[in-house]
């Protein structure tokens, strides 16, 4: 397979932070109550756990992607579909290995129950991430206007803004 063409994005650090922060806040707000109900735990316990997992995922994402980028630079592979699948599975496997012992300890549950909980979280996050990013992409011009607050048009014309 060939590498897909790059889509130009001029995302500032401010926008990247806003995107990630909103992603995590909404996910915690949706996930913690459902997980508390499903696990028979308090909203506080699940809220803290999901917030800590979100923080761990953020840090793990930076570490994992930096390492992945180094491997890519060293071995010169192309980011085709197969590499993207390996990348995604590697990220999730690493996160699972970090989160399961933490969840088992925090909730005072077995490693198996923590594993089941983690699988449920992954099953939540996969469609959530897809839908969140789809919605964000569609609302990005309004988000950028809000983040820019009175600055000159922060978005150069792109196919996404032209075809609306």
mmCIF file of C-alpha atoms in Angstrom:
data_model
loop_
_atom_site.group_PDB
_atom_site.id
_atom_site.type_symbol
_atom_site.label_atom_id
_atom_site.label_comp_id
_atom_site.label_asym_id
_atom_site.label_seq_id
_atom_site.Cartn_x
_atom_site.Cartn_y
_atom_site.Cartn_z
ATOM 1 C CA UNK A 1 0.000 0.000 0.000
ATOM 2 C CA UNK A 2 1.059 3.531 -0.553
ATOM 3 C CA UNK A 3 1.175 6.371 1.865
ATOM 4 C CA UNK A 4 -1.923 8.542 1.866
ATOM 5 C CA UNK A 5 -1.444 12.160 0.828
ATOM 6 C CA UNK A 6 -0.922 14.580 3.653
ATOM 7 C CA UNK A 7 -3.677 17.023 4.475
ATOM 8 C CA UNK A 8 -2.253 20.431 5.297
ATOM 9 C CA UNK A 9 -3.078 21.509 8.817
ATOM 10 C CA UNK A 10 -1.757 24.588 10.467
ATOM 11 C CA UNK A 11 -2.602 23.668 14.028
ATOM 12 C CA UNK A 12 -1.142 25.841 16.711
ATOM 13 C CA UNK A 13 -0.115 24.553 20.112
ATOM 14 C CA UNK A 14 -3.151 26.377 21.523
ATOM 15 C CA UNK A 15 -5.490 24.522 19.165
ATOM 16 C CA UNK A 16 -3.836 21.158 19.812
ATOM 17 C CA UNK A 17 -4.214 21.689 23.554
ATOM 18 C CA UNK A 18 -7.865 22.735 23.158
ATOM 19 C CA UNK A 19 -8.581 19.698 20.947
ATOM 20 C CA UNK A 20 -7.004 17.239 23.405
ATOM 21 C CA UNK A 21 -8.427 18.921 26.515
ATOM 22 C CA UNK A 22 -11.977 18.986 25.153
ATOM 23 C CA UNK A 23 -11.607 15.368 23.995
ATOM 24 C CA UNK A 24 -10.637 14.212 27.489
ATOM 25 C CA UNK A 25 -13.141 16.342 29.412
ATOM 26 C CA UNK A 26 -16.056 15.125 27.290
ATOM 27 C CA UNK A 27 -14.841 11.519 27.496
ATOM 28 C CA UNK A 28 -14.569 11.638 31.294
ATOM 29 C CA UNK A 29 -18.004 13.235 31.521
ATOM 30 C CA UNK A 30 -19.520 10.467 29.401
ATOM 31 C CA UNK A 31 -17.459 7.540 30.614
ATOM 32 C CA UNK A 32 -17.200 7.992 34.384
ATOM 33 C CA UNK A 33 -20.948 7.860 35.149
ATOM 34 C CA UNK A 34 -21.499 4.861 32.862
ATOM 35 C CA UNK A 35 -18.500 3.006 34.302
ATOM 36 C CA UNK A 36 -19.570 3.826 37.884
ATOM 37 C CA UNK A 37 -23.019 2.404 37.197
ATOM 38 C CA UNK A 38 -21.668 -0.707 35.382
ATOM 39 C CA UNK A 39 -19.029 -1.445 38.034
ATOM 40 C CA UNK A 40 -21.172 -0.591 41.043
ATOM 41 C CA UNK A 41 -18.556 1.942 42.158
ATOM 42 C CA UNK A 42 -18.923 5.561 43.190
ATOM 43 C CA UNK A 43 -18.809 8.350 40.654
ATOM 44 C CA UNK A 44 -15.812 9.747 42.549
ATOM 45 C CA UNK A 45 -13.834 6.490 42.231
ATOM 46 C CA UNK A 46 -14.575 6.167 38.521
ATOM 47 C CA UNK A 47 -14.129 9.873 37.871
ATOM 48 C CA UNK A 48 -10.673 9.868 39.424
ATOM 49 C CA UNK A 49 -9.741 6.651 37.618
ATOM 50 C CA UNK A 50 -10.898 7.889 34.203
ATOM 51 C CA UNK A 51 -9.130 11.233 34.749
ATOM 52 C CA UNK A 52 -5.886 9.458 35.710
ATOM 53 C CA UNK A 53 -6.215 7.098 32.745
ATOM 54 C CA UNK A 54 -6.747 10.113 30.469
ATOM 55 C CA UNK A 55 -3.580 11.719 31.852
ATOM 56 C CA UNK A 56 -1.637 8.457 31.460
ATOM 57 C CA UNK A 57 -2.935 8.079 27.897
ATOM 58 C CA UNK A 58 -1.785 11.602 27.087
ATOM 59 C CA UNK A 59 1.711 11.012 28.463
ATOM 60 C CA UNK A 60 1.912 7.520 26.924
ATOM 61 C CA UNK A 61 0.789 8.967 23.582
ATOM 62 C CA UNK A 62 3.666 11.466 23.590
ATOM 63 C CA UNK A 63 6.243 8.848 24.631
ATOM 64 C CA UNK A 64 4.943 6.164 22.270
ATOM 65 C CA UNK A 65 4.711 8.467 19.257
ATOM 66 C CA UNK A 66 8.164 9.919 19.874
ATOM 67 C CA UNK A 67 9.546 6.371 19.939
ATOM 68 C CA UNK A 68 7.540 5.404 16.877
ATOM 69 C CA UNK A 69 8.830 8.462 15.007
ATOM 70 C CA UNK A 70 12.411 7.489 15.914
ATOM 71 C CA UNK A 71 11.831 3.975 14.570
ATOM 72 C CA UNK A 72 10.338 5.406 11.393
ATOM 73 C CA UNK A 73 13.311 7.731 10.920
ATOM 74 C CA UNK A 74 15.800 4.967 11.633
ATOM 75 C CA UNK A 75 14.248 2.275 9.425
ATOM 76 C CA UNK A 76 12.552 4.500 6.846
ATOM 77 C CA UNK A 77 9.254 2.642 6.626
ATOM 78 C CA UNK A 78 6.158 4.199 5.078
ATOM 79 C CA UNK A 79 3.056 4.870 7.141
ATOM 80 C CA UNK A 80 0.754 2.673 5.135
ATOM 81 C CA UNK A 81 -2.366 0.897 6.407
ATOM 82 C CA UNK A 82 -0.425 -2.047 7.863
ATOM 83 C CA UNK A 83 1.946 0.248 9.755
ATOM 84 C CA UNK A 84 -0.996 2.299 11.053
ATOM 85 C CA UNK A 85 -2.674 -0.883 12.349
ATOM 86 C CA UNK A 86 0.552 -2.013 14.057
ATOM 87 C CA UNK A 87 0.964 1.507 15.480
ATOM 88 C CA UNK A 88 -2.579 1.522 16.904
ATOM 89 C CA UNK A 89 -2.304 -1.977 18.392
ATOM 90 C CA UNK A 90 1.088 -1.168 19.921
ATOM 91 C CA UNK A 91 -0.278 1.963 21.530
ATOM 92 C CA UNK A 92 -3.323 0.169 22.959
ATOM 93 C CA UNK A 93 -1.277 -2.797 24.185
ATOM 94 C CA UNK A 94 1.106 -0.501 26.037
ATOM 95 C CA UNK A 95 -1.779 1.447 27.541
ATOM 96 C CA UNK A 96 -3.506 -1.778 28.629
ATOM 97 C CA UNK A 97 -0.341 -2.965 30.370
ATOM 98 C CA UNK A 98 -0.161 0.319 32.271
ATOM 99 C CA UNK A 99 -3.863 0.724 33.089
ATOM 100 C CA UNK A 100 -4.864 -2.793 34.215
ATOM 101 C CA UNK A 101 -2.715 -2.899 37.378
ATOM 102 C CA UNK A 102 -3.699 0.683 38.206
ATOM 103 C CA UNK A 103 -7.435 -0.012 37.822
ATOM 104 C CA UNK A 104 -7.187 -3.258 39.819
ATOM 105 C CA UNK A 105 -5.417 -1.466 42.668
ATOM 106 C CA UNK A 106 -7.612 1.679 42.666
ATOM 107 C CA UNK A 107 -10.936 -0.180 42.518
ATOM 108 C CA UNK A 108 -9.765 -3.135 44.617
ATOM 109 C CA UNK A 109 -10.746 -5.608 41.892
ATOM 110 C CA UNK A 110 -9.011 -8.564 40.252
ATOM 111 C CA UNK A 111 -6.701 -8.163 37.280
ATOM 112 C CA UNK A 112 -9.318 -9.989 35.180
ATOM 113 C CA UNK A 113 -12.036 -7.494 36.179
ATOM 114 C CA UNK A 114 -9.632 -4.647 35.443
ATOM 115 C CA UNK A 115 -8.900 -6.198 32.036
ATOM 116 C CA UNK A 116 -12.641 -6.423 31.250
ATOM 117 C CA UNK A 117 -13.069 -2.803 32.367
ATOM 118 C CA UNK A 118 -10.185 -1.734 30.143
ATOM 119 C CA UNK A 119 -11.655 -3.577 27.141
ATOM 120 C CA UNK A 120 -14.964 -1.787 27.784
ATOM 121 C CA UNK A 121 -13.108 1.545 27.884
ATOM 122 C CA UNK A 122 -11.365 0.740 24.591
ATOM 123 C CA UNK A 123 -14.736 -0.170 23.052
ATOM 124 C CA UNK A 124 -16.062 3.198 24.230
ATOM 125 C CA UNK A 125 -13.051 5.212 23.065
ATOM 126 C CA UNK A 126 -12.824 3.780 19.543
ATOM 127 C CA UNK A 127 -16.176 5.098 18.289
ATOM 128 C CA UNK A 128 -15.951 8.131 20.582
ATOM 129 C CA UNK A 129 -12.595 9.183 19.092
ATOM 130 C CA UNK A 130 -13.920 8.716 15.568
ATOM 131 C CA UNK A 131 -17.097 10.733 16.220
ATOM 132 C CA UNK A 132 -15.313 13.410 18.257
ATOM 133 C CA UNK A 133 -12.697 14.003 15.566
ATOM 134 C CA UNK A 134 -15.328 14.006 12.824
ATOM 135 C CA UNK A 135 -17.346 16.617 14.740
ATOM 136 C CA UNK A 136 -14.213 18.625 15.525
ATOM 137 C CA UNK A 137 -13.129 18.647 11.873
ATOM 138 C CA UNK A 138 -16.551 19.915 10.830
ATOM 139 C CA UNK A 139 -16.658 22.599 13.515
ATOM 140 C CA UNK A 140 -12.980 23.588 13.237
ATOM 141 C CA UNK A 141 -13.615 26.910 11.430
ATOM 142 C CA UNK A 142 -15.909 28.044 14.269
ATOM 143 C CA UNK A 143 -13.465 26.719 16.898
ATOM 144 C CA UNK A 144 -10.597 28.599 15.276
ATOM 145 C CA UNK A 145 -12.648 31.779 15.127
ATOM 146 C CA UNK A 146 -13.475 31.398 18.821
ATOM 147 C CA UNK A 147 -9.844 30.633 19.730
ATOM 148 C CA UNK A 148 -8.626 33.556 17.613
ATOM 149 C CA UNK A 149 -11.191 36.035 19.064
ATOM 150 C CA UNK A 150 -10.937 38.995 16.770
ATOM 151 C CA UNK A 151 -7.697 38.122 15.015
ATOM 152 C CA UNK A 152 -7.533 38.048 11.237
ATOM 153 C CA UNK A 153 -8.908 34.879 9.644
ATOM 154 C CA UNK A 154 -6.796 32.160 11.322
ATOM 155 C CA UNK A 155 -7.707 29.518 8.718
ATOM 156 C CA UNK A 156 -6.281 29.510 5.236
ATOM 157 C CA UNK A 157 -8.857 28.313 2.688
ATOM 158 C CA UNK A 158 -8.808 24.530 2.512
ATOM 159 C CA UNK A 159 -10.941 21.949 0.773
ATOM 160 C CA UNK A 160 -12.862 21.479 4.041
ATOM 161 C CA UNK A 161 -13.824 25.146 4.302
ATOM 162 C CA UNK A 162 -14.426 25.660 0.593
ATOM 163 C CA UNK A 163 -16.827 22.744 0.144
ATOM 164 C CA UNK A 164 -19.200 23.757 2.931
#
